């Protein structure tokens, strides 16, 4: 199952955990939480909230194409504090981040959603097991994810990266939806 899921995400550029009308889902392809988490831990998949603030799994190639367009904005003070904390701590779960940085649930959620949307933060690994099918998440920065990734920076120009993104995502998304992703 792991290889099938890896192949599918490489072909589609991105997948969702649950059913979505645009893309096959991890569950719809027969995968589960442990399968996608294994791919994340192997650095074959980048966890984000890129599409409509939903959990979006990116192939490592798509991540490197999109990175150029998403990581251009300035970080807020809270977002920068979270990134600095994650870099210094080698990753942490949500409760530890909120507790150490004295963040309310709301402030944390706002900052993390933007960091995940703009590909500054991702999941590095499974955390504490909550039940048979679910765990907490250990968050880290994109730099920590890239350290263990077998692929490095994309050597294509911005125009070439945009063309690749459009070529891959246009199988399932309209031009308007792709442009929203690139904003």
Tab-separated table of N, CA and C in Angstrom:
chain	number	residue	atom	x	y	z
A	1	UNK	N	0.822	-1.200	0.000
A	1	UNK	CA	0.000	0.000	0.000
A	1	UNK	C	0.864	1.260	0.000
A	2	UNK	N	1.954	1.234	0.742
A	2	UNK	CA	2.802	2.420	0.855
A	2	UNK	C	3.340	2.841	-0.520
A	3	UNK	N	3.818	1.873	-1.307
A	3	UNK	CA	4.358	2.193	-2.631
A	3	UNK	C	3.273	2.688	-3.579
A	4	UNK	N	2.063	2.126	-3.472
A	4	UNK	CA	0.949	2.574	-4.315
A	4	UNK	C	0.594	4.025	-3.976
A	5	UNK	N	0.532	4.328	-2.701
A	5	UNK	CA	0.210	5.683	-2.263
A	5	UNK	C	1.307	6.675	-2.688
A	6	UNK	N	2.556	6.253	-2.554
A	6	UNK	CA	3.680	7.093	-2.980
A	6	UNK	C	3.589	7.369	-4.481
A	7	UNK	N	3.303	6.366	-5.254
A	7	UNK	CA	3.174	6.518	-6.703
A	7	UNK	C	2.028	7.458	-7.068
A	8	UNK	N	0.912	7.322	-6.368
A	8	UNK	CA	-0.260	8.160	-6.635
A	8	UNK	C	0.017	9.625	-6.306
A	9	UNK	N	0.651	9.874	-5.188
A	9	UNK	CA	0.922	11.266	-4.820
A	9	UNK	C	1.966	11.876	-5.751
A	10	UNK	N	2.917	11.095	-6.226
A	10	UNK	CA	3.886	11.612	-7.191
A	10	UNK	C	3.188	11.993	-8.495
A	11	UNK	N	2.241	11.201	-8.900
A	11	UNK	CA	1.508	11.462	-10.139
A	11	UNK	C	0.578	12.666	-10.020
A	12	UNK	N	-0.128	12.761	-8.902
A	12	UNK	CA	-1.134	13.809	-8.713
A	12	UNK	C	-0.553	15.105	-8.147
A	13	UNK	N	0.601	15.013	-7.509
A	13	UNK	CA	1.209	16.191	-6.892
A	13	UNK	C	0.750	16.411	-5.472
A	14	UNK	N	-0.512	16.062	-5.200
A	14	UNK	CA	-1.039	16.204	-3.845
A	14	UNK	C	-2.237	15.299	-3.638
A	15	UNK	N	-2.479	14.966	-2.405
A	15	UNK	CA	-3.623	14.145	-1.985
A	15	UNK	C	-4.195	14.730	-0.705
A	16	UNK	N	-5.379	14.266	-0.365
A	16	UNK	CA	-6.025	14.628	0.895
A	16	UNK	C	-6.245	13.366	1.697
A	17	UNK	N	-6.371	13.490	3.004
A	17	UNK	CA	-6.620	12.314	3.835
A	17	UNK	C	-8.006	11.766	3.556
A	18	UNK	N	-8.989	12.652	3.543
A	18	UNK	CA	-10.378	12.232	3.382
A	18	UNK	C	-10.875	12.508	1.967
A	19	UNK	N	-12.034	12.014	1.663
A	19	UNK	CA	-12.622	12.130	0.338
A	19	UNK	C	-12.722	13.590	-0.086
A	20	UNK	N	-12.347	13.839	-1.324
A	20	UNK	CA	-12.398	15.167	-1.932
A	20	UNK	C	-12.818	14.979	-3.383
A	21	UNK	N	-13.630	15.874	-3.899
A	21	UNK	CA	-14.132	15.679	-5.260
A	21	UNK	C	-13.080	15.928	-6.334
A	22	UNK	N	-11.957	16.558	-5.988
A	22	UNK	CA	-10.939	16.883	-6.977
A	22	UNK	C	-9.812	15.860	-7.065
A	23	UNK	N	-9.453	15.304	-5.939
A	23	UNK	CA	-8.306	14.415	-5.890
A	23	UNK	C	-8.667	13.111	-5.211
A	24	UNK	N	-7.969	12.049	-5.579
A	24	UNK	CA	-8.122	10.821	-4.800
A	24	UNK	C	-7.679	11.099	-3.362
A	25	UNK	N	-8.256	10.400	-2.436
A	25	UNK	CA	-7.877	10.583	-1.036
A	25	UNK	C	-7.054	9.392	-0.572
A	26	UNK	N	-6.303	9.608	0.491
A	26	UNK	CA	-5.522	8.527	1.078
A	26	UNK	C	-6.441	7.363	1.419
A	27	UNK	N	-7.551	7.677	2.079
A	27	UNK	CA	-8.499	6.622	2.475
A	27	UNK	C	-9.153	5.977	1.250
A	28	UNK	N	-9.493	6.775	0.257
A	28	UNK	CA	-10.126	6.256	-0.951
A	28	UNK	C	-9.224	5.328	-1.743
A	29	UNK	N	-7.922	5.495	-1.587
A	29	UNK	CA	-6.957	4.633	-2.272
A	29	UNK	C	-6.602	3.402	-1.438
A	30	UNK	N	-7.242	3.271	-0.279
A	30	UNK	CA	-6.980	2.115	0.572
A	30	UNK	C	-5.911	2.356	1.615
A	31	UNK	N	-5.389	3.570	1.671
A	31	UNK	CA	-4.377	3.889	2.674
A	31	UNK	C	-5.017	4.303	3.985
A	32	UNK	N	-4.208	4.538	4.963
A	32	UNK	CA	-4.698	4.964	6.273
A	32	UNK	C	-3.679	5.911	6.904
A	33	UNK	N	-3.976	6.317	8.122
A	33	UNK	CA	-3.139	7.256	8.848
A	33	UNK	C	-1.694	6.754	8.947
A	34	UNK	N	-1.511	5.502	9.299
A	34	UNK	CA	-0.152	4.977	9.463
A	34	UNK	C	0.610	4.981	8.141
A	35	UNK	N	-0.065	4.688	7.041
A	35	UNK	CA	0.598	4.677	5.736
A	35	UNK	C	1.082	6.066	5.363
A	36	UNK	N	0.220	7.067	5.483
A	36	UNK	CA	0.627	8.430	5.107
A	36	UNK	C	1.683	8.956	6.075
A	37	UNK	N	1.564	8.606	7.350
A	37	UNK	CA	2.570	9.040	8.316
A	37	UNK	C	3.931	8.405	8.016
A	38	UNK	N	3.949	7.172	7.561
A	38	UNK	CA	5.214	6.528	7.169
A	38	UNK	C	5.868	7.289	6.019
A	39	UNK	N	5.052	7.711	5.050
A	39	UNK	CA	5.581	8.478	3.918
A	39	UNK	C	6.091	9.848	4.365
A	40	UNK	N	5.410	10.454	5.330
A	40	UNK	CA	5.876	11.735	5.882
A	40	UNK	C	7.211	11.528	6.594
A	41	UNK	N	7.295	10.500	7.407
A	41	UNK	CA	8.530	10.234	8.149
A	41	UNK	C	9.685	9.862	7.229
A	42	UNK	N	9.377	9.268	6.077
A	42	UNK	CA	10.396	8.942	5.068
A	42	UNK	C	10.757	10.147	4.202
A	43	UNK	N	10.084	11.285	4.434
A	43	UNK	CA	10.270	12.535	3.674
A	43	UNK	C	9.891	12.379	2.198
A	44	UNK	N	8.897	11.527	1.953
A	44	UNK	CA	8.325	11.387	0.610
A	44	UNK	C	7.113	12.287	0.445
A	45	UNK	N	6.563	12.768	1.557
A	45	UNK	CA	5.348	13.584	1.561
A	45	UNK	C	5.551	14.756	2.516
A	46	UNK	N	5.055	15.917	2.108
A	46	UNK	CA	5.119	17.133	2.924
A	46	UNK	C	3.694	17.475	3.355
A	47	UNK	N	3.437	17.536	4.642
A	47	UNK	CA	2.133	17.862	5.221
A	47	UNK	C	1.938	19.366	5.167
A	48	UNK	N	0.783	19.804	4.648
A	48	UNK	CA	0.496	21.237	4.575
A	48	UNK	C	-0.996	21.488	4.743
A	49	UNK	N	-1.360	22.741	4.690
A	49	UNK	CA	-2.767	23.152	4.623
A	49	UNK	C	-2.910	24.060	3.403
A	50	UNK	N	-2.316	23.645	2.336
A	50	UNK	CA	-2.199	24.445	1.124
A	50	UNK	C	-3.529	24.704	0.424
A	51	UNK	N	-4.392	23.715	0.374
A	51	UNK	CA	-5.617	23.820	-0.415
A	51	UNK	C	-6.829	24.042	0.489
A	52	UNK	N	-7.421	25.217	0.405
A	52	UNK	CA	-8.631	25.569	1.147
A	52	UNK	C	-8.519	25.277	2.643
A	53	UNK	N	-7.330	25.473	3.186
A	53	UNK	CA	-7.062	25.277	4.607
A	53	UNK	C	-7.341	23.852	5.084
A	54	UNK	N	-7.307	22.902	4.144
A	54	UNK	CA	-7.498	21.486	4.467
A	54	UNK	C	-6.143	20.796	4.491
A	55	UNK	N	-6.049	19.736	5.265
A	55	UNK	CA	-4.820	18.964	5.278
A	55	UNK	C	-4.540	18.481	3.857
A	56	UNK	N	-3.391	18.887	3.347
A	56	UNK	CA	-2.993	18.591	1.977
A	56	UNK	C	-1.607	17.960	2.011
A	57	UNK	N	-1.511	16.764	1.453
A	57	UNK	CA	-0.234	16.069	1.393
A	57	UNK	C	0.395	16.334	0.034
A	58	UNK	N	1.611	16.876	0.029
A	58	UNK	CA	2.309	17.207	-1.207
A	58	UNK	C	3.414	16.199	-1.480
A	59	UNK	N	3.573	15.837	-2.751
A	59	UNK	CA	4.752	15.055	-3.120
A	59	UNK	C	5.968	15.946	-2.878
A	60	UNK	N	7.119	15.336	-2.689
A	60	UNK	CA	8.298	16.169	-2.426
A	60	UNK	C	8.618	17.037	-3.639
A	61	UNK	N	8.358	16.551	-4.849
A	61	UNK	CA	8.591	17.369	-6.034
A	61	UNK	C	7.667	18.593	-6.031
A	62	UNK	N	6.386	18.371	-5.748
A	62	UNK	CA	5.435	19.484	-5.716
A	62	UNK	C	5.811	20.473	-4.619
A	63	UNK	N	6.241	19.973	-3.481
A	63	UNK	CA	6.691	20.866	-2.415
A	63	UNK	C	7.782	21.797	-2.919
A	64	UNK	N	8.810	21.254	-3.570
A	64	UNK	CA	9.914	22.088	-4.025
A	64	UNK	C	9.487	23.061	-5.129
A	65	UNK	N	8.527	22.676	-5.972
A	65	UNK	CA	7.999	23.610	-6.978
A	65	UNK	C	7.251	24.761	-6.294
A	66	UNK	N	6.393	24.421	-5.327
A	66	UNK	CA	5.543	25.421	-4.674
A	66	UNK	C	6.288	26.309	-3.688
A	67	UNK	N	7.327	25.785	-3.117
A	67	UNK	CA	8.090	26.499	-2.091
A	67	UNK	C	8.462	27.911	-2.554
A	68	UNK	N	8.843	28.044	-3.795
A	68	UNK	CA	9.265	29.342	-4.332
A	68	UNK	C	8.183	30.402	-4.250
A	69	UNK	N	6.940	29.962	-4.346
A	69	UNK	CA	5.824	30.899	-4.394
A	69	UNK	C	5.188	31.114	-3.027
A	70	UNK	N	5.305	30.144	-2.150
A	70	UNK	CA	4.597	30.196	-0.874
A	70	UNK	C	5.424	30.799	0.259
A	71	UNK	N	6.716	30.697	0.224
A	71	UNK	CA	7.539	31.131	1.355
A	71	UNK	C	8.070	32.548	1.187
A	72	UNK	N	7.358	33.377	0.476
A	72	UNK	CA	7.834	34.735	0.205
A	72	UNK	C	7.326	35.768	1.206
A	73	UNK	N	6.240	35.489	1.887
A	73	UNK	CA	5.649	36.472	2.792
A	73	UNK	C	6.408	36.601	4.097
A	74	UNK	N	6.226	37.747	4.737
A	74	UNK	CA	6.833	37.987	6.050
A	74	UNK	C	6.032	37.244	7.112
A	75	UNK	N	6.716	36.764	8.107
A	75	UNK	CA	6.068	36.070	9.210
A	75	UNK	C	5.672	37.062	10.291
A	76	UNK	N	4.525	36.809	10.925
A	76	UNK	CA	4.131	37.622	12.073
A	76	UNK	C	5.055	37.280	13.247
A	77	UNK	N	4.964	38.054	14.293
A	77	UNK	CA	5.794	37.805	15.474
A	77	UNK	C	5.526	36.404	16.043
A	78	UNK	N	4.264	36.030	16.134
A	78	UNK	CA	3.907	34.703	16.665
A	78	UNK	C	4.409	33.601	15.751
A	79	UNK	N	4.242	33.776	14.462
A	79	UNK	CA	4.717	32.770	13.506
A	79	UNK	C	6.236	32.598	13.603
A	80	UNK	N	6.950	33.698	13.718
A	80	UNK	CA	8.409	33.640	13.834
A	80	UNK	C	8.820	32.944	15.133
A	81	UNK	N	8.101	33.230	16.228
A	81	UNK	CA	8.395	32.574	17.508
A	81	UNK	C	8.211	31.063	17.397
A	82	UNK	N	7.136	30.639	16.730
A	82	UNK	CA	6.889	29.205	16.563
A	82	UNK	C	8.010	28.566	15.749
A	83	UNK	N	8.388	29.188	14.640
A	83	UNK	CA	9.466	28.638	13.806
A	83	UNK	C	10.788	28.563	14.577
A	84	UNK	N	11.124	29.623	15.295
A	84	UNK	CA	12.358	29.627	16.082
A	84	UNK	C	12.334	28.518	17.136
A	85	UNK	N	11.196	28.389	17.820
A	85	UNK	CA	11.059	27.356	18.847
A	85	UNK	C	11.234	25.962	18.233
A	86	UNK	N	10.587	25.715	17.100
A	86	UNK	CA	10.685	24.404	16.454
A	86	UNK	C	12.110	24.116	15.994
A	87	UNK	N	12.780	25.118	15.445
A	87	UNK	CA	14.175	24.926	15.031
A	87	UNK	C	15.066	24.588	16.219
A	88	UNK	N	14.859	25.286	17.323
A	88	UNK	CA	15.680	25.071	18.516
A	88	UNK	C	15.372	23.748	19.210
A	89	UNK	N	14.130	23.319	19.138
A	89	UNK	CA	13.720	22.127	19.882
A	89	UNK	C	13.745	20.855	19.040
A	90	UNK	N	14.073	20.960	17.773
A	90	UNK	CA	14.032	19.804	16.869
A	90	UNK	C	12.641	19.233	16.724
A	91	UNK	N	11.625	20.086	16.809
A	91	UNK	CA	10.237	19.663	16.642
A	91	UNK	C	9.536	19.497	17.973
A	92	UNK	N	8.216	19.679	17.947
A	92	UNK	CA	7.411	19.554	19.165
A	92	UNK	C	5.950	19.399	18.789
A	93	UNK	N	5.162	18.864	19.713
A	93	UNK	CA	3.724	18.752	19.442
A	93	UNK	C	3.017	20.058	19.826
A	94	UNK	N	1.767	20.158	19.463
A	94	UNK	CA	0.997	21.392	19.643
A	94	UNK	C	0.960	21.853	21.087
A	95	UNK	N	0.709	20.930	22.003
A	95	UNK	CA	0.587	21.302	23.412
A	95	UNK	C	1.886	21.866	23.970
A	96	UNK	N	2.996	21.294	23.585
A	96	UNK	CA	4.293	21.793	24.057
A	96	UNK	C	4.555	23.192	23.496
A	97	UNK	N	4.260	23.383	22.215
A	97	UNK	CA	4.464	24.707	21.600
A	97	UNK	C	3.628	25.756	22.322
A	98	UNK	N	2.328	25.466	22.491
A	98	UNK	CA	1.440	26.434	23.148
A	98	UNK	C	1.898	26.725	24.569
A	99	UNK	N	2.287	25.693	25.282
A	99	UNK	CA	2.697	25.853	26.674
A	99	UNK	C	3.998	26.646	26.790
A	100	UNK	N	4.986	26.298	26.012
A	100	UNK	CA	6.292	26.971	26.106
A	100	UNK	C	6.244	28.406	25.615
A	101	UNK	N	5.417	28.673	24.611
A	101	UNK	CA	5.338	30.025	24.054
A	101	UNK	C	4.179	30.839	24.630
A	102	UNK	N	3.438	30.234	25.577
A	102	UNK	CA	2.303	30.889	26.229
A	102	UNK	C	1.285	31.418	25.206
A	103	UNK	N	0.893	30.546	24.287
A	103	UNK	CA	-0.056	30.908	23.236
A	103	UNK	C	-1.437	30.357	23.546
A	104	UNK	N	-2.445	31.157	23.295
A	104	UNK	CA	-3.823	30.661	23.412
A	104	UNK	C	-4.085	29.705	22.248
A	105	UNK	N	-5.124	28.899	22.384
A	105	UNK	CA	-5.500	27.992	21.290
A	105	UNK	C	-5.753	28.781	20.011
A	106	UNK	N	-6.447	29.911	20.135
A	106	UNK	CA	-6.796	30.712	18.966
A	106	UNK	C	-5.547	31.285	18.291
A	107	UNK	N	-4.654	31.870	19.070
A	107	UNK	CA	-3.426	32.452	18.507
A	107	UNK	C	-2.580	31.372	17.844
A	108	UNK	N	-2.500	30.219	18.490
A	108	UNK	CA	-1.741	29.102	17.935
A	108	UNK	C	-2.351	28.653	16.607
A	109	UNK	N	-3.667	28.442	16.585
A	109	UNK	CA	-4.339	27.965	15.368
A	109	UNK	C	-4.173	28.932	14.205
A	110	UNK	N	-4.319	30.223	14.465
A	110	UNK	CA	-4.175	31.229	13.400
A	110	UNK	C	-2.753	31.186	12.829
A	111	UNK	N	-1.774	31.182	13.713
A	111	UNK	CA	-0.374	31.188	13.267
A	111	UNK	C	-0.015	29.884	12.548
A	112	UNK	N	-0.406	28.767	13.126
A	112	UNK	CA	-0.056	27.478	12.510
A	112	UNK	C	-0.731	27.297	11.158
A	113	UNK	N	-1.980	27.701	11.040
A	113	UNK	CA	-2.657	27.552	9.748
A	113	UNK	C	-1.936	28.331	8.658
A	114	UNK	N	-1.472	29.525	8.975
A	114	UNK	CA	-0.738	30.303	7.967
A	114	UNK	C	0.625	29.674	7.685
A	115	UNK	N	1.309	29.216	8.720
A	115	UNK	CA	2.610	28.567	8.528
A	115	UNK	C	2.478	27.301	7.686
A	116	UNK	N	1.399	26.553	7.906
A	116	UNK	CA	1.165	25.332	7.131
A	116	UNK	C	0.755	25.663	5.692
A	117	UNK	N	-0.034	26.694	5.516
A	117	UNK	CA	-0.475	27.102	4.180
A	117	UNK	C	0.708	27.573	3.338
A	118	UNK	N	1.624	28.293	3.972
A	118	UNK	CA	2.751	28.867	3.247
A	118	UNK	C	4.012	27.996	3.304
A	119	UNK	N	3.861	26.763	3.761
A	119	UNK	CA	4.910	25.739	3.726
A	119	UNK	C	6.129	26.064	4.587
A	120	UNK	N	5.923	26.785	5.679
A	120	UNK	CA	7.001	27.073	6.616
A	120	UNK	C	7.136	25.977	7.674
A	121	UNK	N	6.022	25.322	7.978
A	121	UNK	CA	5.972	24.295	9.015
A	121	UNK	C	5.300	23.063	8.428
A	122	UNK	N	5.687	21.907	8.922
A	122	UNK	CA	5.108	20.644	8.479
A	122	UNK	C	5.160	19.635	9.616
A	123	UNK	N	4.683	18.446	9.341
A	123	UNK	CA	4.775	17.343	10.301
A	123	UNK	C	6.077	16.601	10.038
A	124	UNK	N	6.817	16.339	11.099
A	124	UNK	CA	8.048	15.557	10.980
A	124	UNK	C	7.825	14.093	11.305
A	125	UNK	N	6.938	13.838	12.278
A	125	UNK	CA	6.734	12.452	12.705
A	125	UNK	C	5.477	12.327	13.556
A	126	UNK	N	5.174	11.088	13.863
A	126	UNK	CA	4.092	10.796	14.801
A	126	UNK	C	4.567	11.142	16.205
A	127	UNK	N	3.622	11.575	16.995
A	127	UNK	CA	3.924	11.838	18.397
A	127	UNK	C	3.321	10.756	19.258
A	128	UNK	N	2.677	11.192	20.318
A	128	UNK	CA	2.049	10.298	21.288
A	128	UNK	C	0.849	9.579	20.661
A	129	UNK	N	0.737	8.276	20.869
A	129	UNK	CA	-0.394	7.512	20.344
A	129	UNK	C	-1.625	7.848	21.163
A	130	UNK	N	-2.701	8.288	20.465
A	130	UNK	CA	-3.957	8.651	21.121
A	130	UNK	C	-4.921	7.478	21.168
A	131	UNK	N	-4.924	6.698	20.101
A	131	UNK	CA	-5.707	5.462	20.041
A	131	UNK	C	-5.099	4.589	18.955
A	132	UNK	N	-5.752	3.507	18.627
A	132	UNK	CA	-5.196	2.554	17.672
A	132	UNK	C	-4.925	3.163	16.295
A	133	UNK	N	-5.703	4.188	15.922
A	133	UNK	CA	-5.598	4.731	14.576
A	133	UNK	C	-5.104	6.172	14.509
A	134	UNK	N	-4.717	6.773	15.612
A	134	UNK	CA	-4.414	8.199	15.598
A	134	UNK	C	-3.295	8.530	16.567
A	135	UNK	N	-2.491	9.527	16.206
A	135	UNK	CA	-1.422	9.996	17.085
A	135	UNK	C	-1.429	11.530	17.097
A	136	UNK	N	-0.694	12.089	18.043
A	136	UNK	CA	-0.440	13.520	17.955
A	136	UNK	C	0.584	13.712	16.840
A	137	UNK	N	0.853	14.960	16.503
A	137	UNK	CA	1.802	15.274	15.442
A	137	UNK	C	2.999	16.007	16.017
A	138	UNK	N	4.163	15.673	15.549
A	138	UNK	CA	5.367	16.407	15.909
A	138	UNK	C	5.644	17.370	14.763
A	139	UNK	N	5.516	18.667	15.075
A	139	UNK	CA	5.700	19.717	14.078
A	139	UNK	C	7.164	20.088	13.978
A	140	UNK	N	7.556	20.518	12.795
A	140	UNK	CA	8.899	21.032	12.578
A	140	UNK	C	8.880	22.027	11.435
A	141	UNK	N	10.001	22.652	11.192
A	141	UNK	CA	10.076	23.617	10.105
A	141	UNK	C	10.411	22.905	8.797
A	142	UNK	N	10.189	23.607	7.716
A	142	UNK	CA	10.523	23.055	6.406
A	142	UNK	C	12.017	22.736	6.331
A	143	UNK	N	12.858	23.522	7.019
A	143	UNK	CA	14.302	23.270	7.006
A	143	UNK	C	14.621	21.907	7.622
A	144	UNK	N	13.925	21.567	8.711
A	144	UNK	CA	14.149	20.273	9.355
A	144	UNK	C	13.695	19.142	8.438
A	145	UNK	N	12.561	19.329	7.752
A	145	UNK	CA	12.057	18.325	6.819
A	145	UNK	C	13.047	18.134	5.669
A	146	UNK	N	13.561	19.232	5.136
A	146	UNK	CA	14.479	19.163	4.001
A	146	UNK	C	15.804	18.491	4.360
A	147	UNK	N	16.258	18.619	5.614
A	147	UNK	CA	17.521	18.002	6.035
A	147	UNK	C	17.542	16.509	5.763
A	148	UNK	N	16.401	15.858	5.943
A	148	UNK	CA	16.322	14.407	5.782
A	148	UNK	C	15.713	13.983	4.454
A	149	UNK	N	15.432	14.933	3.592
A	149	UNK	CA	14.805	14.636	2.311
A	149	UNK	C	15.884	14.250	1.297
A	150	UNK	N	15.598	13.251	0.480
A	150	UNK	CA	16.575	12.804	-0.518
A	150	UNK	C	16.672	13.751	-1.708
A	151	UNK	N	15.788	14.713	-1.774
A	151	UNK	CA	15.792	15.686	-2.867
A	151	UNK	C	16.200	17.038	-2.293
A	152	UNK	N	16.847	17.844	-3.101
A	152	UNK	CA	17.207	19.175	-2.616
A	152	UNK	C	16.537	20.220	-3.498
A	153	UNK	N	16.889	21.443	-3.283
A	153	UNK	CA	16.283	22.549	-4.020
A	153	UNK	C	16.102	22.222	-5.494
A	154	UNK	N	15.009	22.688	-6.012
A	154	UNK	CA	14.695	22.534	-7.427
A	154	UNK	C	15.557	23.507	-8.221
A	155	UNK	N	16.164	23.037	-9.302
A	155	UNK	CA	17.058	23.910	-10.078
A	155	UNK	C	16.328	24.582	-11.245
A	156	UNK	N	15.013	24.461	-11.284
A	156	UNK	CA	14.231	25.102	-12.338
A	156	UNK	C	13.992	26.569	-12.001
A	157	UNK	N	13.730	27.364	-12.999
A	157	UNK	CA	13.383	28.775	-12.789
A	157	UNK	C	11.968	28.866	-12.227
A	158	UNK	N	11.589	30.041	-11.742
A	158	UNK	CA	10.224	30.247	-11.256
A	158	UNK	C	9.197	29.927	-12.344
A	159	UNK	N	9.476	30.351	-13.567
A	159	UNK	CA	8.553	30.105	-14.677
A	159	UNK	C	8.419	28.599	-14.929
A	160	UNK	N	9.521	27.888	-14.914
A	160	UNK	CA	9.484	26.441	-15.122
A	160	UNK	C	8.747	25.736	-13.976
A	161	UNK	N	8.976	26.196	-12.755
A	161	UNK	CA	8.258	25.617	-11.608
A	161	UNK	C	6.757	25.852	-11.753
A	162	UNK	N	6.363	27.060	-12.113
A	162	UNK	CA	4.944	27.373	-12.317
A	162	UNK	C	4.359	26.471	-13.410
A	163	UNK	N	5.100	26.288	-14.489
A	163	UNK	CA	4.625	25.426	-15.586
A	163	UNK	C	4.434	23.985	-15.105
A	164	UNK	N	5.340	23.491	-14.286
A	164	UNK	CA	5.225	22.128	-13.750
A	164	UNK	C	4.013	22.005	-12.826
A	165	UNK	N	3.825	23.002	-11.981
A	165	UNK	CA	2.670	23.010	-11.072
A	165	UNK	C	1.383	22.959	-11.880
A	166	UNK	N	1.291	23.801	-12.875
A	166	UNK	CA	0.079	23.854	-13.709
A	166	UNK	C	-0.119	22.541	-14.449
A	167	UNK	N	0.947	22.006	-15.016
A	167	UNK	CA	0.849	20.738	-15.755
A	167	UNK	C	0.314	19.610	-14.864
A	168	UNK	N	0.813	19.536	-13.654
A	168	UNK	CA	0.420	18.454	-12.746
A	168	UNK	C	-0.974	18.693	-12.162
A	169	UNK	N	-1.218	19.894	-11.646
A	169	UNK	CA	-2.478	20.147	-10.946
A	169	UNK	C	-3.662	20.385	-11.878
A	170	UNK	N	-3.408	20.771	-13.124
A	170	UNK	CA	-4.522	21.055	-14.044
A	170	UNK	C	-5.306	19.800	-14.420
A	171	UNK	N	-4.784	18.640	-14.091
A	171	UNK	CA	-5.549	17.399	-14.296
A	171	UNK	C	-6.798	17.395	-13.423
A	172	UNK	N	-6.736	18.112	-12.289
A	172	UNK	CA	-7.821	18.066	-11.315
A	172	UNK	C	-8.357	19.424	-10.880
A	173	UNK	N	-7.639	20.487	-11.148
A	173	UNK	CA	-8.056	21.810	-10.687
A	173	UNK	C	-8.165	22.780	-11.854
A	174	UNK	N	-9.008	23.782	-11.686
A	174	UNK	CA	-9.135	24.827	-12.687
A	174	UNK	C	-7.943	25.781	-12.578
A	175	UNK	N	-7.751	26.575	-13.595
A	175	UNK	CA	-6.683	27.584	-13.580
A	175	UNK	C	-6.864	28.535	-12.408
A	176	UNK	N	-8.093	28.926	-12.132
A	176	UNK	CA	-8.385	29.818	-11.017
A	176	UNK	C	-7.975	29.198	-9.680
A	177	UNK	N	-8.270	27.930	-9.494
A	177	UNK	CA	-7.899	27.243	-8.238
A	177	UNK	C	-6.386	27.125	-8.109
A	178	UNK	N	-5.716	26.852	-9.200
A	178	UNK	CA	-4.260	26.776	-9.170
A	178	UNK	C	-3.661	28.131	-8.834
A	179	UNK	N	-4.206	29.184	-9.421
A	179	UNK	CA	-3.723	30.537	-9.123
A	179	UNK	C	-3.910	30.890	-7.658
A	180	UNK	N	-5.011	30.447	-7.051
A	180	UNK	CA	-5.225	30.696	-5.611
A	180	UNK	C	-4.157	29.997	-4.776
A	181	UNK	N	-3.776	28.800	-5.190
A	181	UNK	CA	-2.729	28.060	-4.489
A	181	UNK	C	-1.412	28.818	-4.581
A	182	UNK	N	-1.155	29.418	-5.720
A	182	UNK	CA	0.112	30.113	-5.952
A	182	UNK	C	0.180	31.501	-5.307
A	183	UNK	N	-0.933	32.006	-4.817
A	183	UNK	CA	-0.952	33.334	-4.182
A	183	UNK	C	-0.173	33.345	-2.903
